[in-house]
Short mmCIF file of C-alpha atoms and ligand atoms in Angstrom, two decimals:
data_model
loop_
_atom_site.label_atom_id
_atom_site.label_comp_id
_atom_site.label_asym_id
_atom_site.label_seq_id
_atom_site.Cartn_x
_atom_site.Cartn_y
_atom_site.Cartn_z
CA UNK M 1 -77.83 174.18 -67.43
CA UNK M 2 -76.72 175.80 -70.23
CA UNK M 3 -76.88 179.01 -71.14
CA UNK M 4 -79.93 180.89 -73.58
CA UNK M 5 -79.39 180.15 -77.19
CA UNK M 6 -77.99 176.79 -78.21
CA UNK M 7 -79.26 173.14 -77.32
CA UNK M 8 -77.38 171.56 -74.33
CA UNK M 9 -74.85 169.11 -74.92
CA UNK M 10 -77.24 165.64 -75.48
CA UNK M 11 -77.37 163.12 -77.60
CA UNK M 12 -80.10 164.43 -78.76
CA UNK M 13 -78.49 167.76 -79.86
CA UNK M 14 -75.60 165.94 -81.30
CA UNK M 15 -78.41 163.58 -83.28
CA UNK M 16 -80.37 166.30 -85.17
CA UNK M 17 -82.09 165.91 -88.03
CA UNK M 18 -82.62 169.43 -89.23
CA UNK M 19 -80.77 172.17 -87.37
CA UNK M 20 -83.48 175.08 -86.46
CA UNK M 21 -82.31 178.68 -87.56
CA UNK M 22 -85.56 180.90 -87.17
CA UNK M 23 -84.94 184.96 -86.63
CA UNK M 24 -84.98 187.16 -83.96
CA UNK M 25 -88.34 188.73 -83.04
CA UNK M 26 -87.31 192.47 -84.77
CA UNK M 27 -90.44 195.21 -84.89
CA UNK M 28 -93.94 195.25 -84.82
CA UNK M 29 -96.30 192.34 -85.50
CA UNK M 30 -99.82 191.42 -85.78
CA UNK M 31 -101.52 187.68 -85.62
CA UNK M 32 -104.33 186.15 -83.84
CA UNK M 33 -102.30 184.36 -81.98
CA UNK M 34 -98.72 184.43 -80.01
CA UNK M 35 -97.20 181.68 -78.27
CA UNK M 36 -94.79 181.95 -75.65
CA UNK M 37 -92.23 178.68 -75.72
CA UNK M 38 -91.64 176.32 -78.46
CA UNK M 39 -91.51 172.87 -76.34
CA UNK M 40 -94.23 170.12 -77.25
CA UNK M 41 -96.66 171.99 -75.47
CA UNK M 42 -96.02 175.46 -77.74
CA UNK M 43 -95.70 173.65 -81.13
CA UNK M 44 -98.33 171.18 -80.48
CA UNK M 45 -100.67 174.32 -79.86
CA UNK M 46 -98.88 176.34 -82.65
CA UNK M 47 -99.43 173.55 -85.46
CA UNK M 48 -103.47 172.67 -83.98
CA UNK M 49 -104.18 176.23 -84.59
CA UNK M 50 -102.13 176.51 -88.08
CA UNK M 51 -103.84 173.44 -89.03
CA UNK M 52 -106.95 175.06 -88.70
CA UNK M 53 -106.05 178.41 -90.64
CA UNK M 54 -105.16 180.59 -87.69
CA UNK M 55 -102.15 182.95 -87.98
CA UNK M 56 -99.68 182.03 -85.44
CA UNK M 57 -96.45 183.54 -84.01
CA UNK M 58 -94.08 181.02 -81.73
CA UNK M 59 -92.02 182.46 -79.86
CA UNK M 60 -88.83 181.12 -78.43
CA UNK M 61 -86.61 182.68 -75.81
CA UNK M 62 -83.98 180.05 -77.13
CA UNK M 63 -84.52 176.91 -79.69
CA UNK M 64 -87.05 174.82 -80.82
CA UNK M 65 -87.25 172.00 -78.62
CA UNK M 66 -84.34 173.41 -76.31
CA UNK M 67 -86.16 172.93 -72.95
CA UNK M 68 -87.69 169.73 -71.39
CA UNK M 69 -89.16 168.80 -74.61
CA UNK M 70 -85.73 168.71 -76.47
CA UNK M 71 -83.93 166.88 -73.58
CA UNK M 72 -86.21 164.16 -72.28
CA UNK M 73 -86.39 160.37 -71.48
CA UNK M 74 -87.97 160.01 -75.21
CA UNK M 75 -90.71 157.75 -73.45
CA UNK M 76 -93.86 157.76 -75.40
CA UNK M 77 -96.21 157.09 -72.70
CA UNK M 78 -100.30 157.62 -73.27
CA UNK M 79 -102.46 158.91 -69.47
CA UNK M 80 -102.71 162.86 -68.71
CA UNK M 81 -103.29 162.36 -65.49
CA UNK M 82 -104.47 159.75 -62.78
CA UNK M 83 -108.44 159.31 -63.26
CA UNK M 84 -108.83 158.96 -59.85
CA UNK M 85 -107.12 161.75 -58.87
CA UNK M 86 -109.68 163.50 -61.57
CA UNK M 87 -112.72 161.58 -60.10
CA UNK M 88 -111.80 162.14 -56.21
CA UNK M 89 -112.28 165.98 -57.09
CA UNK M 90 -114.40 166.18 -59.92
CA UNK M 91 -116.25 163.24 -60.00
CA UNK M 92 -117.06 160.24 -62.37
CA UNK M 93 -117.72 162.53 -66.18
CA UNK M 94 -114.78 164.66 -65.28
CA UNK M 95 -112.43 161.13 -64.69
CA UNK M 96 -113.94 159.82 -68.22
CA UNK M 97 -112.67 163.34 -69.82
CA UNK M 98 -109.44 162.68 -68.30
CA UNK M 99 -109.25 159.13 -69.13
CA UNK M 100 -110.57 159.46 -73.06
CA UNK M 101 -107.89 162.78 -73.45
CA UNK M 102 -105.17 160.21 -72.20
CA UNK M 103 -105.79 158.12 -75.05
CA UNK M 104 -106.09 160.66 -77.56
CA UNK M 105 -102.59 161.94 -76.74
CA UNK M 106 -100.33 159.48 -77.68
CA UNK M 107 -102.78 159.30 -80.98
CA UNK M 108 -101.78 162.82 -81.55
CA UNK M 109 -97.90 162.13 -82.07
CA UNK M 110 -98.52 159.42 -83.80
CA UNK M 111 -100.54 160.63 -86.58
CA UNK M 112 -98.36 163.80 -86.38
CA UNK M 113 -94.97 161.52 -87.11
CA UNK M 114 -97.30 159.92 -89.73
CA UNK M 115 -98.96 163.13 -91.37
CA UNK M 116 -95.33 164.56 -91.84
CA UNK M 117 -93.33 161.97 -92.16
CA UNK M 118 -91.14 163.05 -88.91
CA UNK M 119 -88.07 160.43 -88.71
CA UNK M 120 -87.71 160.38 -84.59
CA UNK M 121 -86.67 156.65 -84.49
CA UNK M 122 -90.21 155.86 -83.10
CA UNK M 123 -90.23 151.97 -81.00
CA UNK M 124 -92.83 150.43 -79.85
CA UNK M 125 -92.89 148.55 -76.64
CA UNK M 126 -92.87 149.92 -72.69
CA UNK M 127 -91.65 148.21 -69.78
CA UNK M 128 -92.91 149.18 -66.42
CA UNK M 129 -90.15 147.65 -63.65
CA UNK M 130 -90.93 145.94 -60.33
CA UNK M 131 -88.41 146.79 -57.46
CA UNK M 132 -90.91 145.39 -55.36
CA UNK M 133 -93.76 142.92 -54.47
CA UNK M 134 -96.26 146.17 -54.22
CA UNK M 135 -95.78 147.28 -57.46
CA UNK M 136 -96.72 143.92 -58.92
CA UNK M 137 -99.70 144.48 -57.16
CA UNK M 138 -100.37 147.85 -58.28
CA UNK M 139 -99.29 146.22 -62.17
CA UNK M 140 -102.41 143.75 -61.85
CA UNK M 141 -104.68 146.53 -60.47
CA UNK M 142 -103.60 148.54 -62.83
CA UNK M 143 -104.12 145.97 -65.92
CA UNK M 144 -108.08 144.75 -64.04
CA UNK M 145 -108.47 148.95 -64.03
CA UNK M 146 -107.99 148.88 -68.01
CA UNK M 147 -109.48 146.15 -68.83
CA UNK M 148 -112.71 147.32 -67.43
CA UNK M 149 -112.45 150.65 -69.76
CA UNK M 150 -111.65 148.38 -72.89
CA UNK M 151 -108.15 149.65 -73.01
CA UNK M 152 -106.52 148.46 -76.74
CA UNK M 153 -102.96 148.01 -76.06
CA UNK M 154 -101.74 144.91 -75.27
CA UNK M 155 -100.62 144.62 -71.82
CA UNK M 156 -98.23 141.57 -70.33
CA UNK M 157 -97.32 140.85 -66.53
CA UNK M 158 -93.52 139.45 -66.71
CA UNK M 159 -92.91 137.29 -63.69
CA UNK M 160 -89.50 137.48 -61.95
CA UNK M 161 -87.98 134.37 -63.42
CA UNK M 162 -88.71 135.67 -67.29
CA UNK M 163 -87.32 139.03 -66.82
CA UNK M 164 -84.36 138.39 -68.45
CA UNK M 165 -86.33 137.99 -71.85
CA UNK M 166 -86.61 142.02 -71.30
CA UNK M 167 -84.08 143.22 -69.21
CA UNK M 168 -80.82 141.78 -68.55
CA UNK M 169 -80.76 142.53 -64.90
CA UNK M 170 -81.17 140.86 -61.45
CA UNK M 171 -82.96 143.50 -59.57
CA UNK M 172 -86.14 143.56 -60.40
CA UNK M 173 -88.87 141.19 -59.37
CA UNK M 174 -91.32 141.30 -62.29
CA UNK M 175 -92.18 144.28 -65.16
CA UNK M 176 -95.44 145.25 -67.05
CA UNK M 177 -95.19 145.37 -71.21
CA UNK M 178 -97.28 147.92 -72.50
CA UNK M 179 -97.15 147.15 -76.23
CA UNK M 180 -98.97 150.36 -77.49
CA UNK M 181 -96.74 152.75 -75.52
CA UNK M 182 -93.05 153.28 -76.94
CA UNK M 183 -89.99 155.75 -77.40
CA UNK M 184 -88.52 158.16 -79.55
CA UNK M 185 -86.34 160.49 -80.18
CA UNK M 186 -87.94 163.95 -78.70
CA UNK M 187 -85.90 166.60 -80.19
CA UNK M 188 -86.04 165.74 -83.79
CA UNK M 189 -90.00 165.20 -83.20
CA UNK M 190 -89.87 168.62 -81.72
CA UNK M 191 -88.50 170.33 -84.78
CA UNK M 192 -90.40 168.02 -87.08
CA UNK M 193 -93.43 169.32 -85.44
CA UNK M 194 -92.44 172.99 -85.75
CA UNK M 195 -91.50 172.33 -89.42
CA UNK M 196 -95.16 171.40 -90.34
CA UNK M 197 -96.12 173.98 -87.82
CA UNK M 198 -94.00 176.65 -90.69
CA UNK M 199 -95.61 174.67 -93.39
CA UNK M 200 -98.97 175.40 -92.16
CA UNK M 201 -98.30 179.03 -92.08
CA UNK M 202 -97.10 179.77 -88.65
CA UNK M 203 -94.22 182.04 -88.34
CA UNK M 204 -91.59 181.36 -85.46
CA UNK M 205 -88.98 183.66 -83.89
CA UNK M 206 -85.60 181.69 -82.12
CA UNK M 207 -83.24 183.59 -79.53
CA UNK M 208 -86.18 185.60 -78.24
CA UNK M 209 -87.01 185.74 -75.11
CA UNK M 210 -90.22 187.16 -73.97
CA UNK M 211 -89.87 190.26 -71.39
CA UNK M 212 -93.51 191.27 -70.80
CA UNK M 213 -96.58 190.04 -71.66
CA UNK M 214 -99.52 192.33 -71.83
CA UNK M 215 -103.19 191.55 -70.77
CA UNK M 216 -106.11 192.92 -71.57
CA UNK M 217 -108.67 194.08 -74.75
CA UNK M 218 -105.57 193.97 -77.30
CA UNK M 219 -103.28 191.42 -75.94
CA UNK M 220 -99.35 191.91 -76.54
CA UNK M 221 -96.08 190.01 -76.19
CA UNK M 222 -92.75 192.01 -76.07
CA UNK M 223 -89.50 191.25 -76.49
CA UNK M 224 -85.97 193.37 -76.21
CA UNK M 225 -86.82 194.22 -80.39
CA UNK M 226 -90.10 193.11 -80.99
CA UNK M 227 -93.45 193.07 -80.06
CA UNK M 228 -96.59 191.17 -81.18
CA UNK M 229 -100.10 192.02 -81.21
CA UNK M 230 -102.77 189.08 -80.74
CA UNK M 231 -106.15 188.26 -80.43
CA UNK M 232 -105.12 185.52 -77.58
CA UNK M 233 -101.90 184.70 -76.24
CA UNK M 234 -100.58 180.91 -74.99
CA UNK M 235 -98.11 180.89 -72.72
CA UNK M 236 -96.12 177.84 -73.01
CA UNK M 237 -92.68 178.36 -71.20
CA UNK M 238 -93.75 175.52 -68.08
CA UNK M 239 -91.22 174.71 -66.13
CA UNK M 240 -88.54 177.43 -67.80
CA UNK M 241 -91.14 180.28 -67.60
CA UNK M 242 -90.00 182.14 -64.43
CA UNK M 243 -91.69 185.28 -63.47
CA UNK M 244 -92.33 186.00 -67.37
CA UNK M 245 -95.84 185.82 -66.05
CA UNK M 246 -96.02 186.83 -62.33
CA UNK M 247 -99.77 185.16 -62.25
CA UNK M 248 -98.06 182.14 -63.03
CA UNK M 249 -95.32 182.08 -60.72
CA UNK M 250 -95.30 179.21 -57.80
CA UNK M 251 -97.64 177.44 -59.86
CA UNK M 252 -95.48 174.87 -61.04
CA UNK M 253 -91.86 173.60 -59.56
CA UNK M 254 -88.85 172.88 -61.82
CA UNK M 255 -87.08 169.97 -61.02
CA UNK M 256 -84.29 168.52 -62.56
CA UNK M 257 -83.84 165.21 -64.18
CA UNK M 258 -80.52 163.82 -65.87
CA UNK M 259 -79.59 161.66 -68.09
CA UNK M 260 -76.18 159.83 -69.23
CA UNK M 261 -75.49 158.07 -72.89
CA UNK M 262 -73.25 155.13 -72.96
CA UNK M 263 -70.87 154.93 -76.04
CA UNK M 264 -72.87 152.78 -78.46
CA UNK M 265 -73.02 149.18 -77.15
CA UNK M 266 -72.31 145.74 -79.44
CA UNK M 267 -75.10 144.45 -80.47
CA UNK M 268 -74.65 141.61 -78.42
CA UNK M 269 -74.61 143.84 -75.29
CA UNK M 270 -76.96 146.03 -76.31
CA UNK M 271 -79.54 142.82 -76.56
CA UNK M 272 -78.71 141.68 -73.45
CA UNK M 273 -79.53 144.72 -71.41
CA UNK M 274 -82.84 145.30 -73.37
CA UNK M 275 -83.81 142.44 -75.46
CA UNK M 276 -86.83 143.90 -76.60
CA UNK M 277 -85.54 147.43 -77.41
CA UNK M 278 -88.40 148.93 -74.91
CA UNK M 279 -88.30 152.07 -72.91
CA UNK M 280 -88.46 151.16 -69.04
CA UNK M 281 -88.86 152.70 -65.99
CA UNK M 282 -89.13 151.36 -62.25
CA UNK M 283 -92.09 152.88 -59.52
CA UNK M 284 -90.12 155.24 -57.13
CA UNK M 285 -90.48 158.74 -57.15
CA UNK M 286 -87.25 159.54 -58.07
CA UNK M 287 -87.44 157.05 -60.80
CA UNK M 288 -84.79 154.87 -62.94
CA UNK M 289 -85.65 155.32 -66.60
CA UNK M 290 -83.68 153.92 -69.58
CA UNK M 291 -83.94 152.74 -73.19
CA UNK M 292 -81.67 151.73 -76.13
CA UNK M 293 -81.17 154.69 -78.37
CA UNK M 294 -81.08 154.27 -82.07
CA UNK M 295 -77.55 153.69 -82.19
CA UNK M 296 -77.56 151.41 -79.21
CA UNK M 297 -76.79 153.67 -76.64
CA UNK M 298 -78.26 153.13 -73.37
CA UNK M 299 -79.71 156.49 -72.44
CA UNK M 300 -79.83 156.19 -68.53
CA UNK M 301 -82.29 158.76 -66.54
CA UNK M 302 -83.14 159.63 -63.14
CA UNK M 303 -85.21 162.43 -61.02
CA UNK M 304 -82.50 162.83 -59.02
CA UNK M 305 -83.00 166.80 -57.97
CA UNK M 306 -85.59 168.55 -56.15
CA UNK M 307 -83.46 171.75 -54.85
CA UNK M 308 -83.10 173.85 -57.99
CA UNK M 309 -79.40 173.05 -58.27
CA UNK M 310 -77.86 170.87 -60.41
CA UNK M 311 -75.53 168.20 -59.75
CA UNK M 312 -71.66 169.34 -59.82
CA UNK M 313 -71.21 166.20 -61.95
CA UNK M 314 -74.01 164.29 -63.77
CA UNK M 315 -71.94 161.24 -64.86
CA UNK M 316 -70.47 160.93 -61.04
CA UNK M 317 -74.00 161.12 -59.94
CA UNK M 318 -75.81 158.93 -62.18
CA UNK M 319 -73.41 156.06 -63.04
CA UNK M 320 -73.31 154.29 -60.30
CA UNK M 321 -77.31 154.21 -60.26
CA UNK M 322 -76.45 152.72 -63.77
CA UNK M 323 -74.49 150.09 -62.63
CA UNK M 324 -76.42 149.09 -60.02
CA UNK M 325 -78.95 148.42 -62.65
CA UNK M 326 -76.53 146.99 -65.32
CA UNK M 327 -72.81 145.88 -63.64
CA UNK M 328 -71.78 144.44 -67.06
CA UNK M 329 -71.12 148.44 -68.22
CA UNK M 330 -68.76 148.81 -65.64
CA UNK M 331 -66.06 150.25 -68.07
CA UNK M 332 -68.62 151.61 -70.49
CA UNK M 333 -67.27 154.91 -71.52
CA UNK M 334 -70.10 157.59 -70.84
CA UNK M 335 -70.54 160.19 -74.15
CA UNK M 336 -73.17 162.74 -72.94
CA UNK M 337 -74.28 164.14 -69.88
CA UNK M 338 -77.51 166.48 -69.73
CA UNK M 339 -80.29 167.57 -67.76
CA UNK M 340 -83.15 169.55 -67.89
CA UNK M 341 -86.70 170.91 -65.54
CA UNK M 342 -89.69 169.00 -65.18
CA UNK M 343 -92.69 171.22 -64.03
CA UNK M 344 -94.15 169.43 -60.91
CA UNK M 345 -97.40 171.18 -59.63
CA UNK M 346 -98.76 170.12 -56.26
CA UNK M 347 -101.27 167.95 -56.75
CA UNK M 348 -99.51 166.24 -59.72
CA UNK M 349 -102.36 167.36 -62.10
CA UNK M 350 -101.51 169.18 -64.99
CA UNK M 351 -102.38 172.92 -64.93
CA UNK M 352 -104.93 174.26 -68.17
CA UNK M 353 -106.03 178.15 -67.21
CA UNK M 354 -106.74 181.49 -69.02
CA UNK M 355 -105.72 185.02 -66.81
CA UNK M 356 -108.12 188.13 -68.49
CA UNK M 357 -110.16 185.72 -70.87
CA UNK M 358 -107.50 185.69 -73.38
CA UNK M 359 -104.31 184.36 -72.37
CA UNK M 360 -104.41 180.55 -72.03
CA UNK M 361 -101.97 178.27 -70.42
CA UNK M 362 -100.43 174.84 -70.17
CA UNK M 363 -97.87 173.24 -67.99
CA UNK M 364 -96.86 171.07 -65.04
CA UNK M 365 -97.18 167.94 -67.02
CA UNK M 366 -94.98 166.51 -63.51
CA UNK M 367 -92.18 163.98 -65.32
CA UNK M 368 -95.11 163.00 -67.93
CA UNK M 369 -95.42 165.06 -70.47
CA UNK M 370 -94.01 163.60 -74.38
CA UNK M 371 -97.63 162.68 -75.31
CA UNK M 372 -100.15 164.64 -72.64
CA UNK M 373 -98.35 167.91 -74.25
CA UNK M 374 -100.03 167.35 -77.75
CA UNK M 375 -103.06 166.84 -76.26
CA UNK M 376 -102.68 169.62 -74.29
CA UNK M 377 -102.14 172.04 -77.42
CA UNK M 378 -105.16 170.59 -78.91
CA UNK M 379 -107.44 171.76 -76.33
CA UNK M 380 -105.80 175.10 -76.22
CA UNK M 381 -106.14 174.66 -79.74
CA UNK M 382 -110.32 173.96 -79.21
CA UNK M 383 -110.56 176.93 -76.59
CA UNK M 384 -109.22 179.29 -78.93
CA UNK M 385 -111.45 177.96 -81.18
CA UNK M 386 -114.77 178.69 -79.72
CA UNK M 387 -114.77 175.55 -78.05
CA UNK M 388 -113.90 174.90 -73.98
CA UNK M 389 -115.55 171.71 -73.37
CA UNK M 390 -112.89 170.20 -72.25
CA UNK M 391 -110.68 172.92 -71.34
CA UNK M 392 -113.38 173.77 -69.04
CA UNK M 393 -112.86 170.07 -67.07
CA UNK M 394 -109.28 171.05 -66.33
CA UNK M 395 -109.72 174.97 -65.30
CA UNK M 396 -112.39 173.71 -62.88
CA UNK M 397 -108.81 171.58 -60.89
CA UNK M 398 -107.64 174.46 -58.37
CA UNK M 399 -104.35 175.35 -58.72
CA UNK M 400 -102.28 175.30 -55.86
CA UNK M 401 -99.43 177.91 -55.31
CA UNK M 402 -96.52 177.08 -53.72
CA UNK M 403 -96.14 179.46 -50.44
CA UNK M 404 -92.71 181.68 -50.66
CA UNK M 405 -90.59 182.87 -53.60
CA UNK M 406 -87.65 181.23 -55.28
CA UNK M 407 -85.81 180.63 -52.12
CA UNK M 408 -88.59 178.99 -50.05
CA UNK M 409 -90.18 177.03 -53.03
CA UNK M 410 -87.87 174.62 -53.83
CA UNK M 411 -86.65 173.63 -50.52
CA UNK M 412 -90.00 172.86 -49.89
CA UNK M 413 -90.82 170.83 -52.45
CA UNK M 414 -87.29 168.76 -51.93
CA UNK M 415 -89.12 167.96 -48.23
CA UNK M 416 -91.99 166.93 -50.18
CA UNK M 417 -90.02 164.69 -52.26
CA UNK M 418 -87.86 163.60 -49.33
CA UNK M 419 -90.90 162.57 -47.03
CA UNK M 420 -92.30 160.42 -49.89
CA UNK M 421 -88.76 158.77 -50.49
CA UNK M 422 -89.07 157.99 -47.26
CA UNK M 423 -92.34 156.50 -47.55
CA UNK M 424 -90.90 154.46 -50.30
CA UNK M 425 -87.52 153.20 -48.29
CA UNK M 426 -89.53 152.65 -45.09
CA UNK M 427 -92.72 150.77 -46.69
C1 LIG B 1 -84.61 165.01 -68.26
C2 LIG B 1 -86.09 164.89 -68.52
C3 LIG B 1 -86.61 163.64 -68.82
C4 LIG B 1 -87.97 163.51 -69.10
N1 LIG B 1 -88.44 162.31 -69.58
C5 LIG B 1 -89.71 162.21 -70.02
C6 LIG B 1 -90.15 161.04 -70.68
O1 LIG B 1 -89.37 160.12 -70.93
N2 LIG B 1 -91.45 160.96 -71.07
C7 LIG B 1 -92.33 161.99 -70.84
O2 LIG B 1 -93.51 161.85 -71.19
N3 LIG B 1 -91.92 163.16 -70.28
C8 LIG B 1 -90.64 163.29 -69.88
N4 LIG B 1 -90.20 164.48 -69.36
C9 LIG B 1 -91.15 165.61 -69.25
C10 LIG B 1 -91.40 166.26 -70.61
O3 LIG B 1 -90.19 166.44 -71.29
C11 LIG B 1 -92.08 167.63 -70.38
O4 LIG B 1 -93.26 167.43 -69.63
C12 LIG B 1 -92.47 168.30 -71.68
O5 LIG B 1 -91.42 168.28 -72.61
C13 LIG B 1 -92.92 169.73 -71.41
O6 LIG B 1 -93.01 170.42 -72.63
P1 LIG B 1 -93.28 171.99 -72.64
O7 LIG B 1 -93.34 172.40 -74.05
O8 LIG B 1 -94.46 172.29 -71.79
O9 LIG B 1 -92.01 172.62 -71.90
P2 LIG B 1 -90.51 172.78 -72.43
O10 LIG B 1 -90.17 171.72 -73.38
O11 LIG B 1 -89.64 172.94 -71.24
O12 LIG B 1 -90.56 174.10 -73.29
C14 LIG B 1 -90.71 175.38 -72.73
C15 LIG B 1 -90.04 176.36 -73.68
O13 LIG B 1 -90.43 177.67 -73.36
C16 LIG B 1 -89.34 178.53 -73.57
N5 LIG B 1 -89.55 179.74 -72.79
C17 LIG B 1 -89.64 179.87 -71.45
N6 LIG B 1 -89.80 181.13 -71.10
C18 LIG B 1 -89.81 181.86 -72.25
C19 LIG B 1 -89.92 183.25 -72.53
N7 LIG B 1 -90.04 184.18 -71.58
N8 LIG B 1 -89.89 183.63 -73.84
C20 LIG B 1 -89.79 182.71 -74.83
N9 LIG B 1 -89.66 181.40 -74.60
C21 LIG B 1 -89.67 180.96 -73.33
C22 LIG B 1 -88.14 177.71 -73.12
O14 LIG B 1 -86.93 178.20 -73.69
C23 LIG B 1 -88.51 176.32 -73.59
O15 LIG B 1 -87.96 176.02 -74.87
C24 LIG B 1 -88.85 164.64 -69.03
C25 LIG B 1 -88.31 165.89 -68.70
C26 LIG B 1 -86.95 166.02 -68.44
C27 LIG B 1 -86.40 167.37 -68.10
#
């Protein structure tokens, strides 16, 4: 990955619409409150709690938007987590909580693109991709499921022989449109976001990474030249937070996910891979994920790296997953490589906590987390705010720590990953 400062090499980076140049964190400061990280999940909570008045300092150990948030799939997807995960360990209220916050969160960005006018080349349409028989199954359980909560969007079962109207390949045996889900472009919503976030008052600090975070009475963040003084304190670093808090070590996993941009296509080419212009992704684990870009550039994704350690060569390792998918870009020059860390916590639920009453958390959002970030910063946002309703659903979730440090974790989450890839091949 690339070094602290600037944005990796992605399209994304290359596509800005406003580059970020925020100061260094230099001398003392005061606010009610500091937040560590400015991905989604930091500027979401910075701009909910500027909205409301509060004084707020984001703080960000490199750029806006320069982590997962900055770097993703752009796939605009609403769910924070599976309700029957929720219900299995909370029971039935807790599930409705969970399934009532996963609508609200792709509301969030959307109002927030709307409120601000944030250009992010926002598209309608998702495509859910069948590999196999059983996930056509799981598409109509998953569309009877909905149905039975009233869900709004439209939703469409494509049978094999009509794929082509959406994807122009032969693999797949059938898809799922999703009308009300979408994609965008996640780094200029990012820095949109943090832009209304400064309009609202907040103050943020770029190229400043946070060394030391103190608990207790009088709360304190600390930097190599700075230090702030809050009331409360979010920490928002997820998958990129490392042992900045040592209570939140092991909590969540990074893994890496990659993704490859195509020159821009013809338009003729570029309608025959995705007629439609949706964002798609297939059912395995260690998923296939691609839309057009705004310039008609397939952007081609996969979860291809559980072990901590990047590929040698992203292009080498993702094309031919690309062609597989889409033959007719054999030849297709590829423009940008990048990757970035997904926070995967063990039970795939994401993780909402507070360590000494005043220092909240979000993260492991596990591959999903454009839209259930914002929602995420809203109940920080309410918590802060006097009220924990529904923070309280999520703290009640225990949070599993991986066993081992650095060296131990990973590997053992690649075996984790391996024995349900195995599950998938041998099914
Ligand atoms: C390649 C890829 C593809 C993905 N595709 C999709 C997708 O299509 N749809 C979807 O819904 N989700 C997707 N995700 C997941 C989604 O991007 C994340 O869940 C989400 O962006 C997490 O946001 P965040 O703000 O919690 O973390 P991040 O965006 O990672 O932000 C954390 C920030 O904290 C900062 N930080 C860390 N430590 C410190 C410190 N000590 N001091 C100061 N700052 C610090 C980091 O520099 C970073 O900017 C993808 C992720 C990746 C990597």
């Amino acid at each position: 990955m690339n070094a602290r400062c600037e944005h990796t090499g992605s399209y994304y980076a290359a596509t800005l619409n406003w580059q970020t140049d925020y100061p260094q964190l230099a001398g003392e400061h005061r606010c009610d409150v500091a937040i560590v990280g400015a991905g989604f999940t930091g500027v979401s909570t910075a701009l909910h709690l500027a909205e409301r008045g509060y004084d707020v300092a984001l703080i960000e150990a490199n750029r806006v938007g320069w982590g997962a948030s900055g770097r993703n799939g752009g796939q605009l997807i609403d769910g924070f987590v599976s309700t029957d995960r929720i219900e299995k360990r909370l029971g039935k209220d807790a599930a409705e909580v969970a399934y009532q916050i996963g609508m609200e969160c792709r509301d969030i960005v959307l109002q927030r693109i709307e409120t601000y006018s944030i250009d992010c080349d926002l598209k309608f349409g998702f495509l859910d991709l069948a590999l196999f028989e059983k996930d056509m199954d799981y598409f109509r359980s998953e569309i009877e499921r909905k149905q039975e909560r009233n869900y709004p969007h439209k939703m469409e079962l494509v049978a094999q022989e009509d794929m082509h109207s959406v994807v122009g390949s032969d693999i797949y045996v059938g898809g799922l449109i999703n009308r009300g889900n979408g994609h965008l472009h996640p780094l200029n919503l990012c820095i949109g976001e943090a832009r209304a976030a400064e309009q609202n008052g907040a103050k943020i600090f770029e190229q400043s990474p946070v060394t030391k975070i103190h608990h207790g009475v009088h709360p304190r963040v600390e930097t190599k030249d700075g230090i702030v003084h809050a009331k409360q304190v979010v920490l928002a670093g997820n998958a990129y937070l490392g042992k900045t808090e040592p209570k939140l070590y092991g909590l969540v996993i990074p893994a890496g996910s990659y993704i490859i941009a195509t020159d821009p296509l013809s338009p003729e080419l570029a309608n025959e891979l995705l007629p439609q212009d949706m964002a798609t992704c297939d059912q395995r684990i260690g998923l296939d994920y691609f839309r057009l870009s705004a310039d008609k550039r397939l952007l081609f994704g996969g979860l291809c790296n559980y072990s901590g350690r990047d590929p040698n060569d992203i292009t080498a390792t993702l094309r031919p997953k690309m062609l597989k998918v889409f033959p007719q870009l054999e030849g297709t020059n590829i423009e940008y490589e990048w990757g970035g860390y997904i926070a995967i916590s063990m039970n795939r639920i994401p993780q909402m906590g507070r360590i000494d009453g005043n220092t909240y958390y979000a993260h492991g959002y596990s591959g999903h987390g454009v839209a259930p970030t914002h929602i995420a910063g809203r109940i920080l946002a309410d918590v802060i705010a006097g009220d924990s309703a529904r923070f309280d659903v999520f703290e009640r979730v225990r949070h599993i720590r991986l066993p081992g440090g650095k060296w131990f974790a990973n590997p053992a989450l690649a075996l984790g990953m391996l024995y349900y890839r195995l599950k998938e091949v041998l099914e």
